[in-house]
CSV table of C-alpha atoms in Angstrom, one decimal:
chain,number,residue,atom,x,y,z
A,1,UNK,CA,-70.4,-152.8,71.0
A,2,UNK,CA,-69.1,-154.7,68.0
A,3,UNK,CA,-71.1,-151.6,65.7
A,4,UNK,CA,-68.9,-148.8,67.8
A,5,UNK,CA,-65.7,-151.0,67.2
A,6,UNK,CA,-66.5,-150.7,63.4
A,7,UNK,CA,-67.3,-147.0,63.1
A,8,UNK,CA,-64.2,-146.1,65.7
A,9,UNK,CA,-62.2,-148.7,63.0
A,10,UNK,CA,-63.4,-147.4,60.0
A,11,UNK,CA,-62.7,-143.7,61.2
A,12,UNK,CA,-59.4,-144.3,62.2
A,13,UNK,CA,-58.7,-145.9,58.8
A,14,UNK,CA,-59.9,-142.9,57.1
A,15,UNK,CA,-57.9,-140.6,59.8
A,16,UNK,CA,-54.5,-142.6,58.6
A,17,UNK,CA,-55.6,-142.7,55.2
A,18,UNK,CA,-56.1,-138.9,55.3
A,19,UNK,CA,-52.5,-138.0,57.2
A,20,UNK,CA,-50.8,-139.9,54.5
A,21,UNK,CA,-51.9,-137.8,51.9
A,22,UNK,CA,-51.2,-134.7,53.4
A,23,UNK,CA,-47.6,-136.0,53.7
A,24,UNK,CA,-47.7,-137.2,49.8
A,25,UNK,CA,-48.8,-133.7,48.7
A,26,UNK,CA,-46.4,-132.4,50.6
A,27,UNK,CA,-43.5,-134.8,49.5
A,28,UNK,CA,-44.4,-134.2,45.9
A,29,UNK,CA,-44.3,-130.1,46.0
A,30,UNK,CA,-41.5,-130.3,48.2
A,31,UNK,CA,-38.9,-132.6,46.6
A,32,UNK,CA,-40.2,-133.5,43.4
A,33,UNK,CA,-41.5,-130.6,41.3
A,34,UNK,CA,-39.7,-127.5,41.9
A,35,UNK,CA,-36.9,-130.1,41.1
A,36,UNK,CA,-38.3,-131.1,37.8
A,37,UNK,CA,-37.6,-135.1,39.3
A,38,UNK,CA,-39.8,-137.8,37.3
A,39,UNK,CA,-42.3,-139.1,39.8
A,40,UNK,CA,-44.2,-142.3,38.2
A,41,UNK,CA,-47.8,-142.6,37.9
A,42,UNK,CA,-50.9,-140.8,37.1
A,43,UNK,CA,-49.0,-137.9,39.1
A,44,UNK,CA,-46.2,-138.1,36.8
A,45,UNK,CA,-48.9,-138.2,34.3
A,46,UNK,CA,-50.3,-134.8,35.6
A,47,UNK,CA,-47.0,-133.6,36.0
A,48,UNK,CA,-46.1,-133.8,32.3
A,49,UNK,CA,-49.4,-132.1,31.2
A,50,UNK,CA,-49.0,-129.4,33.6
A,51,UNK,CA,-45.6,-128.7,32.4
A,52,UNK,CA,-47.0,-128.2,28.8
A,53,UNK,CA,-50.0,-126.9,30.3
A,54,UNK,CA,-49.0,-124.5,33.5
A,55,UNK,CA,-53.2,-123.5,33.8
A,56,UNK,CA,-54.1,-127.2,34.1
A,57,UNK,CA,-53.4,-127.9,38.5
A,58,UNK,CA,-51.9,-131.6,39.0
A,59,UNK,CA,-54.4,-132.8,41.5
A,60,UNK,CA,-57.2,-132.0,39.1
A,61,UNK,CA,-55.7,-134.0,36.4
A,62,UNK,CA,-54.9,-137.0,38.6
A,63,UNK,CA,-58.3,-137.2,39.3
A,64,UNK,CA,-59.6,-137.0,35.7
A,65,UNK,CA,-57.3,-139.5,34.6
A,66,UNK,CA,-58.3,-141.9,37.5
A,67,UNK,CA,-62.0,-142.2,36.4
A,68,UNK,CA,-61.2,-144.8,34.0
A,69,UNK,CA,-59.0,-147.3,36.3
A,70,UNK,CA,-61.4,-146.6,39.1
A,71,UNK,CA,-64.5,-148.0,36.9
A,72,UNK,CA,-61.6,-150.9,35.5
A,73,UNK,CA,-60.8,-152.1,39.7
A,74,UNK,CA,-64.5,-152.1,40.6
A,75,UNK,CA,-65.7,-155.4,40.0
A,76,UNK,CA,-62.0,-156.6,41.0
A,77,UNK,CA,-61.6,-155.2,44.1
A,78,UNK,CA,-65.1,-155.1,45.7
A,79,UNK,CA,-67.1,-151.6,47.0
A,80,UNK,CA,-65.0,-150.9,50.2
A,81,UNK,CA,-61.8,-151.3,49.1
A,82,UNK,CA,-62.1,-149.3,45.9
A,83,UNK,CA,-64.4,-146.9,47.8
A,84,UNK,CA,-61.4,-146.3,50.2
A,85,UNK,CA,-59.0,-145.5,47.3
A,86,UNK,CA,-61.2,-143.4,45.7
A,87,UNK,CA,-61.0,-141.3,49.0
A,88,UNK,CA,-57.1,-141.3,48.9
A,89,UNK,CA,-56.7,-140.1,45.3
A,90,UNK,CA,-59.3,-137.4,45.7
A,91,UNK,CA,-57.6,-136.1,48.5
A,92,UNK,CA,-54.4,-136.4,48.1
A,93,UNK,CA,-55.2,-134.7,44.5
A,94,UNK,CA,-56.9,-131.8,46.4
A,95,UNK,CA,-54.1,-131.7,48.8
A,96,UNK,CA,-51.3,-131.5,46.1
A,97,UNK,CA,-53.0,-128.1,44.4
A,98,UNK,CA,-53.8,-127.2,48.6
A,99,UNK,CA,-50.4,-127.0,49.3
A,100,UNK,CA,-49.0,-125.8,45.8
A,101,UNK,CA,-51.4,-123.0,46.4
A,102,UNK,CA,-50.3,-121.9,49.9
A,103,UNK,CA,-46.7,-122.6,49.4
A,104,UNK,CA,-44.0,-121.9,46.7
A,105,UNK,CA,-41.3,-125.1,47.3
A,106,UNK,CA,-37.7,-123.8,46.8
A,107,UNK,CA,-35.7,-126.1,44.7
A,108,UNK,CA,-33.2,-127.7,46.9
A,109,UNK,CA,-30.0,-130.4,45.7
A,110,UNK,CA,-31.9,-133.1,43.6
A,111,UNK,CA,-29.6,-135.9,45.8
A,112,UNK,CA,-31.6,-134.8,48.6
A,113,UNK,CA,-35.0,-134.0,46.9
A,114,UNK,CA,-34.7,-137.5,46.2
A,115,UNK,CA,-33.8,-139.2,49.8
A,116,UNK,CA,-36.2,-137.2,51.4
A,117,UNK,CA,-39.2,-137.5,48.3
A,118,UNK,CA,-38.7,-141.0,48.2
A,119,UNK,CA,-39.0,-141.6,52.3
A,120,UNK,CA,-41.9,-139.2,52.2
A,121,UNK,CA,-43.8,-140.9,49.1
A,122,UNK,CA,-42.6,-144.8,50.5
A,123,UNK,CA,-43.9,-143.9,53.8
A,124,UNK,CA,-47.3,-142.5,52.7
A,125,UNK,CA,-48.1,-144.9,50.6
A,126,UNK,CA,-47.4,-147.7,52.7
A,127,UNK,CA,-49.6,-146.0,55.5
A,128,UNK,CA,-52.3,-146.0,52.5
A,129,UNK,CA,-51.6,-149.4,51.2
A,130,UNK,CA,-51.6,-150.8,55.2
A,131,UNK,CA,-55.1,-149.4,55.3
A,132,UNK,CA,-56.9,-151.5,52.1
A,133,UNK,CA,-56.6,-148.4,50.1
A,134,UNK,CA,-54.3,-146.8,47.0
A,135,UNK,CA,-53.8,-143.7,45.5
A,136,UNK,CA,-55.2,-144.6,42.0
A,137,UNK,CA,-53.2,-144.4,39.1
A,138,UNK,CA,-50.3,-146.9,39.0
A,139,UNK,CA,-50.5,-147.7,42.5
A,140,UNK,CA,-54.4,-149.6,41.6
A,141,UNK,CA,-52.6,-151.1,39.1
A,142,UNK,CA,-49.9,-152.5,41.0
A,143,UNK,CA,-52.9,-153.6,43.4
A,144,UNK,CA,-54.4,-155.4,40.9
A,145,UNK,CA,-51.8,-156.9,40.0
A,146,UNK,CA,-51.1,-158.1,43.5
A,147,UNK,CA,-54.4,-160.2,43.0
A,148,UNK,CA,-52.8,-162.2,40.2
A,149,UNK,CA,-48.6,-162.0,41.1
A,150,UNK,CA,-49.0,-162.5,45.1
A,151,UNK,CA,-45.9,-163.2,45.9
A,152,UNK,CA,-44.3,-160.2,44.2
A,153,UNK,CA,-44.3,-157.4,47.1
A,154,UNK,CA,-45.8,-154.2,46.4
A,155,UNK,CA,-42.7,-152.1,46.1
A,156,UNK,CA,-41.5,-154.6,43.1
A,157,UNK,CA,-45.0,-154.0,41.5
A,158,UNK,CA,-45.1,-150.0,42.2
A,159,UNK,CA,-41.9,-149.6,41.0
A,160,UNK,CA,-42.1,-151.3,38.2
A,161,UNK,CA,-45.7,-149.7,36.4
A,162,UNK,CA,-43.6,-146.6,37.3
A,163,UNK,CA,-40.4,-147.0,35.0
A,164,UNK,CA,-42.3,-146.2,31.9
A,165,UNK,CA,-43.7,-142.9,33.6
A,166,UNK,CA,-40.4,-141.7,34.8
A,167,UNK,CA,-38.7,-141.9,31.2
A,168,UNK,CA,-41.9,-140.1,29.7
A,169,UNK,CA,-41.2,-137.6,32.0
A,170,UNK,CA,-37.6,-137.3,31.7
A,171,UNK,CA,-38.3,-137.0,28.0
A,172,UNK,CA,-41.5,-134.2,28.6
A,173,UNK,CA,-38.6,-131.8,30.5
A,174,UNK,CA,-35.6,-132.7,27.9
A,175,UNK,CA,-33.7,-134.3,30.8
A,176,UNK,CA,-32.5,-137.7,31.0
A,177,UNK,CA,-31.2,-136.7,34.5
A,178,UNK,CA,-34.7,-135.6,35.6
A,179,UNK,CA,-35.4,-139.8,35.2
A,180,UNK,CA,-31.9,-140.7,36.4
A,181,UNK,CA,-33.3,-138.9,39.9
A,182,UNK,CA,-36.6,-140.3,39.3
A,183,UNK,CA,-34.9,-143.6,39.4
A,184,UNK,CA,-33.2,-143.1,42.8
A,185,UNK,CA,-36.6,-141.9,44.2
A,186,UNK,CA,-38.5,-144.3,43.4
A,187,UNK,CA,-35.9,-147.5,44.4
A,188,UNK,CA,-35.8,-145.4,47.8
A,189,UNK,CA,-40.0,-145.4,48.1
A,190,UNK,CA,-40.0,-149.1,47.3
A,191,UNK,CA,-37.8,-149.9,50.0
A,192,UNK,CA,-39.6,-147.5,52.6
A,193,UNK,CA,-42.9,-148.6,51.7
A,194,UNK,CA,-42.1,-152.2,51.4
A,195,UNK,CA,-40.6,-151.8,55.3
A,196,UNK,CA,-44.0,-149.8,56.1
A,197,UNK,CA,-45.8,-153.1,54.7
A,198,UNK,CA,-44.0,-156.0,55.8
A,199,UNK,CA,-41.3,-155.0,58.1
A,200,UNK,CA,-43.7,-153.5,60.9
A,201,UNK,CA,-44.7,-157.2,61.3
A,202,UNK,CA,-41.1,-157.9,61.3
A,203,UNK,CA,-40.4,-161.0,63.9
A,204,UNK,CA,-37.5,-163.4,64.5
A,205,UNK,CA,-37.1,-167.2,64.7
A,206,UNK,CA,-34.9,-169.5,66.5
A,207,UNK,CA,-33.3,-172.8,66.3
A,208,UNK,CA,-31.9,-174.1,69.8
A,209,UNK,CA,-30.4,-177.3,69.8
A,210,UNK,CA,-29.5,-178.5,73.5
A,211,UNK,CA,-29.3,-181.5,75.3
A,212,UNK,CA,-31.4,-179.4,78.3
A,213,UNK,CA,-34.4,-178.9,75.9
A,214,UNK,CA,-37.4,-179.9,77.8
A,215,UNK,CA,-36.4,-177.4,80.1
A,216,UNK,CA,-35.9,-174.4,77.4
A,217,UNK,CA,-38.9,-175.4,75.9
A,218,UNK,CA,-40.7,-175.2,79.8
A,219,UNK,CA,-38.8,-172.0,80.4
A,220,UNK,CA,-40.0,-170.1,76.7
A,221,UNK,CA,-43.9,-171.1,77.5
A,222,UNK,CA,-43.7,-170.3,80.8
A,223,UNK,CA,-41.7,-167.4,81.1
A,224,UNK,CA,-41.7,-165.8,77.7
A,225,UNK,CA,-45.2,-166.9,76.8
A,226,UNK,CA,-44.0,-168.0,73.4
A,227,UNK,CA,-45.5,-171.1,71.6
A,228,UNK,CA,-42.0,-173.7,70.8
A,229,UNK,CA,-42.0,-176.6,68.2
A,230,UNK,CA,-40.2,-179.7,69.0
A,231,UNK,CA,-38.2,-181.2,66.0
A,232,UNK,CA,-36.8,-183.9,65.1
A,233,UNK,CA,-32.9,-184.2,64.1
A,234,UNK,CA,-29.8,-185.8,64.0
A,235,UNK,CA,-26.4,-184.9,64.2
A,236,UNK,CA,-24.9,-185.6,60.8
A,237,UNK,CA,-21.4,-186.3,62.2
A,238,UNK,CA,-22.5,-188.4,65.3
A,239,UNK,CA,-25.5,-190.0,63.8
A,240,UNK,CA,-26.9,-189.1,67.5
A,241,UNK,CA,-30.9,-188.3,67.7
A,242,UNK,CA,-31.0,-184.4,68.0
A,243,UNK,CA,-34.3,-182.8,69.7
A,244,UNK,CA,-34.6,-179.3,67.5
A,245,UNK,CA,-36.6,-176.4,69.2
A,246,UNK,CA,-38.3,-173.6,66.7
A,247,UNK,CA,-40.0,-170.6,68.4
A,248,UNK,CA,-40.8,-167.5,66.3
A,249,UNK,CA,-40.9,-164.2,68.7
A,250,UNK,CA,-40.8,-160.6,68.2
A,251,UNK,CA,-38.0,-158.5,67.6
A,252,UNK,CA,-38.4,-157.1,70.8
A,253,UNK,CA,-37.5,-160.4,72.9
A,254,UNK,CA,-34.4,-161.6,71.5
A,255,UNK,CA,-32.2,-160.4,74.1
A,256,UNK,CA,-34.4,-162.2,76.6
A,257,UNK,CA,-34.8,-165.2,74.7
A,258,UNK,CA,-31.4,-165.5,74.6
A,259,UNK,CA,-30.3,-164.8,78.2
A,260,UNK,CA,-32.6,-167.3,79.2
A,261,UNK,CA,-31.1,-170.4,76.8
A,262,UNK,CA,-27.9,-169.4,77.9
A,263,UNK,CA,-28.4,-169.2,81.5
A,264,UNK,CA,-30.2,-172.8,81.4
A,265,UNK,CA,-27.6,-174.6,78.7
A,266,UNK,CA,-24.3,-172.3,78.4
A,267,UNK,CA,-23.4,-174.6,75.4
A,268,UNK,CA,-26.6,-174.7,73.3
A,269,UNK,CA,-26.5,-174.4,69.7
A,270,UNK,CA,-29.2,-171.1,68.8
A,271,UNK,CA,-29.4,-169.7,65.5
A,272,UNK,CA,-31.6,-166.9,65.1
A,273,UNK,CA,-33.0,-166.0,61.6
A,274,UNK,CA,-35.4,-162.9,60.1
A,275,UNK,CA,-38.9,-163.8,60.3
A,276,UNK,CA,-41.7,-161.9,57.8
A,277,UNK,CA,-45.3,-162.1,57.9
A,278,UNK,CA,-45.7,-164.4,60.8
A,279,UNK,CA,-50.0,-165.4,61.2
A,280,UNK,CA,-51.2,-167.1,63.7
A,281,UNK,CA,-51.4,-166.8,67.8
A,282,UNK,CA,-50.0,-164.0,69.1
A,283,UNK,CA,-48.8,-162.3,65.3
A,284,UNK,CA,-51.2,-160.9,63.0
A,285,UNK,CA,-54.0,-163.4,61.3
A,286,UNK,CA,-54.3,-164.1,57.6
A,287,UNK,CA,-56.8,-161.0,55.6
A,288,UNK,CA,-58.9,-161.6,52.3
A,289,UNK,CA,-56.8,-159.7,49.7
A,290,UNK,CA,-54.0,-159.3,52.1
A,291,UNK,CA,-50.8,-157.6,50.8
């Protein structure tokens, strides 16, 4: 039973890895090259040769240029891991010269090239990075440098290892607007893909302070089926003991959580505040090389 559970795991991680890269292929033909928009990267890499070098396909460059960071991340990142990434950057390359093949992209207004690039490429990549996997090029780097700067999110790290692609790019097509777009596209990925990473998980925690707390707390187990922490406080003003209760839900149950304090203690004192990467019972649990 456990053995099926892997393989149906394993091939659904493959599936998602697989569906993302169709949708970076097609977010890079669409928005970024028929609108000469610096994309970072070994793709931005591949971009700039094939712009000097219109016989040489992108995909088939990326994965050239990937050989050498693939053999760096080996020892770092262990056999699955890399294995899985390796999977993602050869097809994703194959995709991008699948689709440039099939389809001619129109060039459309850059503003919107890069909204819509930069959703497409955040969202991908996220679905990629949720899965243990990368793309290669600057998103292994980034990786790796998760190992070392772990409380950096991966958007940060992406973005960053990018910069320096996007002004080489800018400067290959005589353009400094071409890496003023880049820019825009990239701050836009590294939001969506930093929401595809850590805001999926995305819960909520609140502080109720009432005088009717053993019954809240009572009510929020029993009802609500959410674990509560008593705390100890003290009004500052009043010097009276204060019984503090914390409970972290998801986003989902706020309206309920709320309904119910307020129908038990009218006057309680709740403050609700934005809760990421919550492990433990009843959230997600804690993964060697976790992002």
């Amino acid at each position: 039973m456990k053995l099926k559970s892997k393989i149906f795991s394993l091939g659904w991680s493959y599936l998602m890895i697989t569906l993302a890269s169709a949708f970076y292929a097609v977010g890079f033909n669409w928005c970024y090259k028929p609108n000469d928009i610096g994309f970072g990267g070994i793709t931005g890499v591949g971009q700039i040769i094939n712009f000097f070098l219109p016989w040489a396909p992108i995909g088939t460059v990326v994965i050239i240029l990937n050989v050498p960071l693939f053999i760096l991340g080996w020892r770092l990142l262990g056999g699955h891991l890399l294995f899985s990434s390796l999977y993602a950057m050869f097809i994703s390359s194959v995709f991008i010269d699948l689709t440039d093949s099939l389809w001619t992209f129109e060039a459309m207004d850059p503003l919107l090239a890069c909204i819509f690039g930069g959703v497409l490429m955040g969202a991908s990549l996220g679905m990629v990075f949720r899965q243990g996997a990368t793309t290669g090029g600057t998103d292994l780097i980034a990786r790796l440098l998760k190992l070392k700067i772990g409380w950096l999110p991966m958007g940060n790290l992406l973005m960053a290892t990018d910069l320096v692609v996007i002004v080489a790019t800018a400067l290959a097509f005589g353009s400094v607007y071409s890496a003023l777009y880049g820019l825009v596209a990239l701050y836009i990925a590294s939001i969506v893909m930093d929401r595809m990473l850590y805001g999926m998980d995305s819960a909520k925690v609140a502080y109720i302070i009432s005088d009717s707390y053993r019954t809240i707390s009572d009510a929020l187990v029993r009802d609500l089926d959410r674990g509560v922490t008593i705390l100890q406080g003290e009004g500052a003003y009043s010097g009276t003991e204060k019984k503090v209760l914390m409970c972290a839900f998801k986003q989902r149950q706020i309206v309920p959580i709320k309904k119910l304090v307020k129908e038990i203690d009218p006057s309680a004192f709740v403050i609700v505040c934005d809760a990421h990467e919550v492990l433990g019972d009843g959230f997600r649990e804690f993964r060697q090389n976790d992002l």
